[in-house]
Amino acid sequence: MIGYIEGSILQKNDDRILILANQIGYEVLLPTIVLESLKERKTGDSVSLFIYFHQTEKQPKPVLIGFNTDEEKEFFQRLITVEDIGPMKAARALTVPVHDIACAVEANDIDKLQKLKGIGKRTAQKMIASLAGKLDKFILPGMTAILPKLKQDELIQPVLDILIEQLGIKPVDAKRRVTETLSLNPAILTPEALLEEVFRARPK
């Protein structure tokens, strides 16, 4: 199975490129975000891509989908776990950076998700239902500031309830520990991850 290709550009098309590597030409389908990053590259220029290899009984012809980073590839693999989103549809949907899509999912921003190519309201809802709380690692530090207050409340309150009601920690101390943890780890987006980090940090 092919997971990475490094070579030179043999040909560029609207949604794919042909890469020459070790005297073999590989046709690689590229999401919009990857195409944009390579628009200045010309025939003969070097290129390296992380590859998602897709082949099934229904589609026996192998399809290679390329990404600039392993992070983009991993996000893509999360995306295709959503019902009704296959590899081809997922590739077309990646029209903005994966960080932005992850943030939209965590913020329950259906309108923003619908702006992705091929994603309607119903599919956007499925994305949120399937992926919410699972995309922490794709959120850039500081992006939690744009999440709605309701989302912040949903993040913090369950943790406070556990610290205060189950563990007997004083409310003022519980709030301080949660606040300090979030300030050090602004990309945390789920109560489970927040609680884990609170326990990991020693109380002052």
Short mmCIF file of C-alpha atoms in Angstrom, two decimals, residues 40-118:
data_model
loop_
_atom_site.label_atom_id
_atom_site.label_comp_id
_atom_site.label_asym_id
_atom_site.label_seq_id
_atom_site.Cartn_x
_atom_site.Cartn_y
_atom_site.Cartn_z
CA GLU A 40 3.11 27.86 -8.19
CA ARG A 41 4.81 24.52 -8.83
CA LYS A 42 5.63 23.74 -12.45
CA THR A 43 6.34 20.60 -14.44
CA GLY A 44 9.65 19.18 -13.27
CA ASP A 45 9.45 20.70 -9.79
CA SER A 46 9.86 18.37 -6.83
CA VAL A 47 6.86 17.43 -4.73
CA SER A 48 6.19 15.18 -1.76
CA LEU A 49 2.75 14.03 -0.61
CA PHE A 50 1.23 11.82 2.05
CA ILE A 51 -1.08 9.37 0.30
CA TYR A 52 -4.43 7.86 1.15
CA PHE A 53 -4.84 4.68 -0.90
CA HIS A 54 -8.45 3.87 -1.78
CA GLN A 55 -9.56 0.61 -3.35
CA THR A 56 -12.72 -1.43 -2.73
CA GLU A 57 -14.69 -4.22 -4.38
CA LYS A 58 -17.10 -1.63 -5.77
CA GLN A 59 -14.19 0.49 -6.96
CA PRO A 60 -11.39 -1.92 -7.90
CA LYS A 61 -9.36 0.76 -9.66
CA PRO A 62 -6.96 2.23 -7.06
CA VAL A 63 -7.32 5.93 -6.27
CA LEU A 64 -4.49 7.88 -4.66
CA ILE A 65 -5.43 11.02 -2.73
CA GLY A 66 -2.59 13.34 -1.75
CA PHE A 67 -2.00 15.62 1.23
CA ASN A 68 0.74 18.05 2.21
CA THR A 69 0.92 16.82 5.80
CA ASP A 70 0.16 13.70 7.77
CA GLU A 71 -2.22 15.84 9.83
CA GLU A 72 -4.33 16.63 6.75
CA LYS A 73 -4.42 12.94 5.88
CA GLU A 74 -5.48 11.98 9.40
CA PHE A 75 -8.26 14.57 9.38
CA PHE A 76 -9.43 13.20 6.04
CA GLN A 77 -9.54 9.71 7.53
CA ARG A 78 -11.70 11.01 10.38
CA LEU A 79 -13.98 12.74 7.88
CA ILE A 80 -14.69 9.59 5.87
CA THR A 81 -16.00 7.87 9.00
CA VAL A 82 -19.07 10.12 8.73
CA GLU A 83 -22.10 8.46 7.16
CA ASP A 84 -22.55 9.34 3.48
CA ILE A 85 -19.06 10.84 3.16
CA GLY A 86 -16.80 8.68 1.05
CA PRO A 87 -13.19 9.40 0.02
CA MET A 88 -14.10 11.27 -3.17
CA LYS A 89 -16.70 13.43 -1.46
CA ALA A 90 -14.35 14.13 1.44
CA ALA A 91 -11.57 15.17 -0.92
CA ARG A 92 -13.88 17.62 -2.71
CA ALA A 93 -15.04 19.02 0.64
CA LEU A 94 -11.56 20.04 1.78
CA THR A 95 -11.75 23.56 0.38
CA VAL A 96 -10.48 25.29 3.55
CA PRO A 97 -7.78 24.36 6.10
CA VAL A 98 -8.63 21.37 8.28
CA HIS A 99 -8.24 23.56 11.39
CA ASP A 100 -11.16 25.69 10.24
CA ILE A 101 -13.36 22.67 9.54
CA ALA A 102 -12.54 21.14 12.92
CA CYS A 103 -13.40 24.40 14.66
CA ALA A 104 -16.71 24.62 12.78
CA VAL A 105 -17.60 21.09 13.86
CA GLU A 106 -16.80 21.78 17.51
CA ALA A 107 -18.74 25.05 17.36
CA ASN A 108 -21.79 23.33 15.84
CA ASP A 109 -21.51 25.81 12.96
CA ILE A 110 -23.75 24.16 10.37
CA ASP A 111 -23.77 27.25 8.14
CA LYS A 112 -19.99 27.22 7.81
CA LEU A 113 -19.88 23.49 7.13
CA GLN A 114 -22.50 23.89 4.39
CA LYS A 115 -20.10 26.18 2.54
CA LEU A 116 -17.81 23.21 1.94
CA LYS A 117 -18.17 21.78 -1.56
CA GLY A 118 -20.77 19.01 -1.70
#
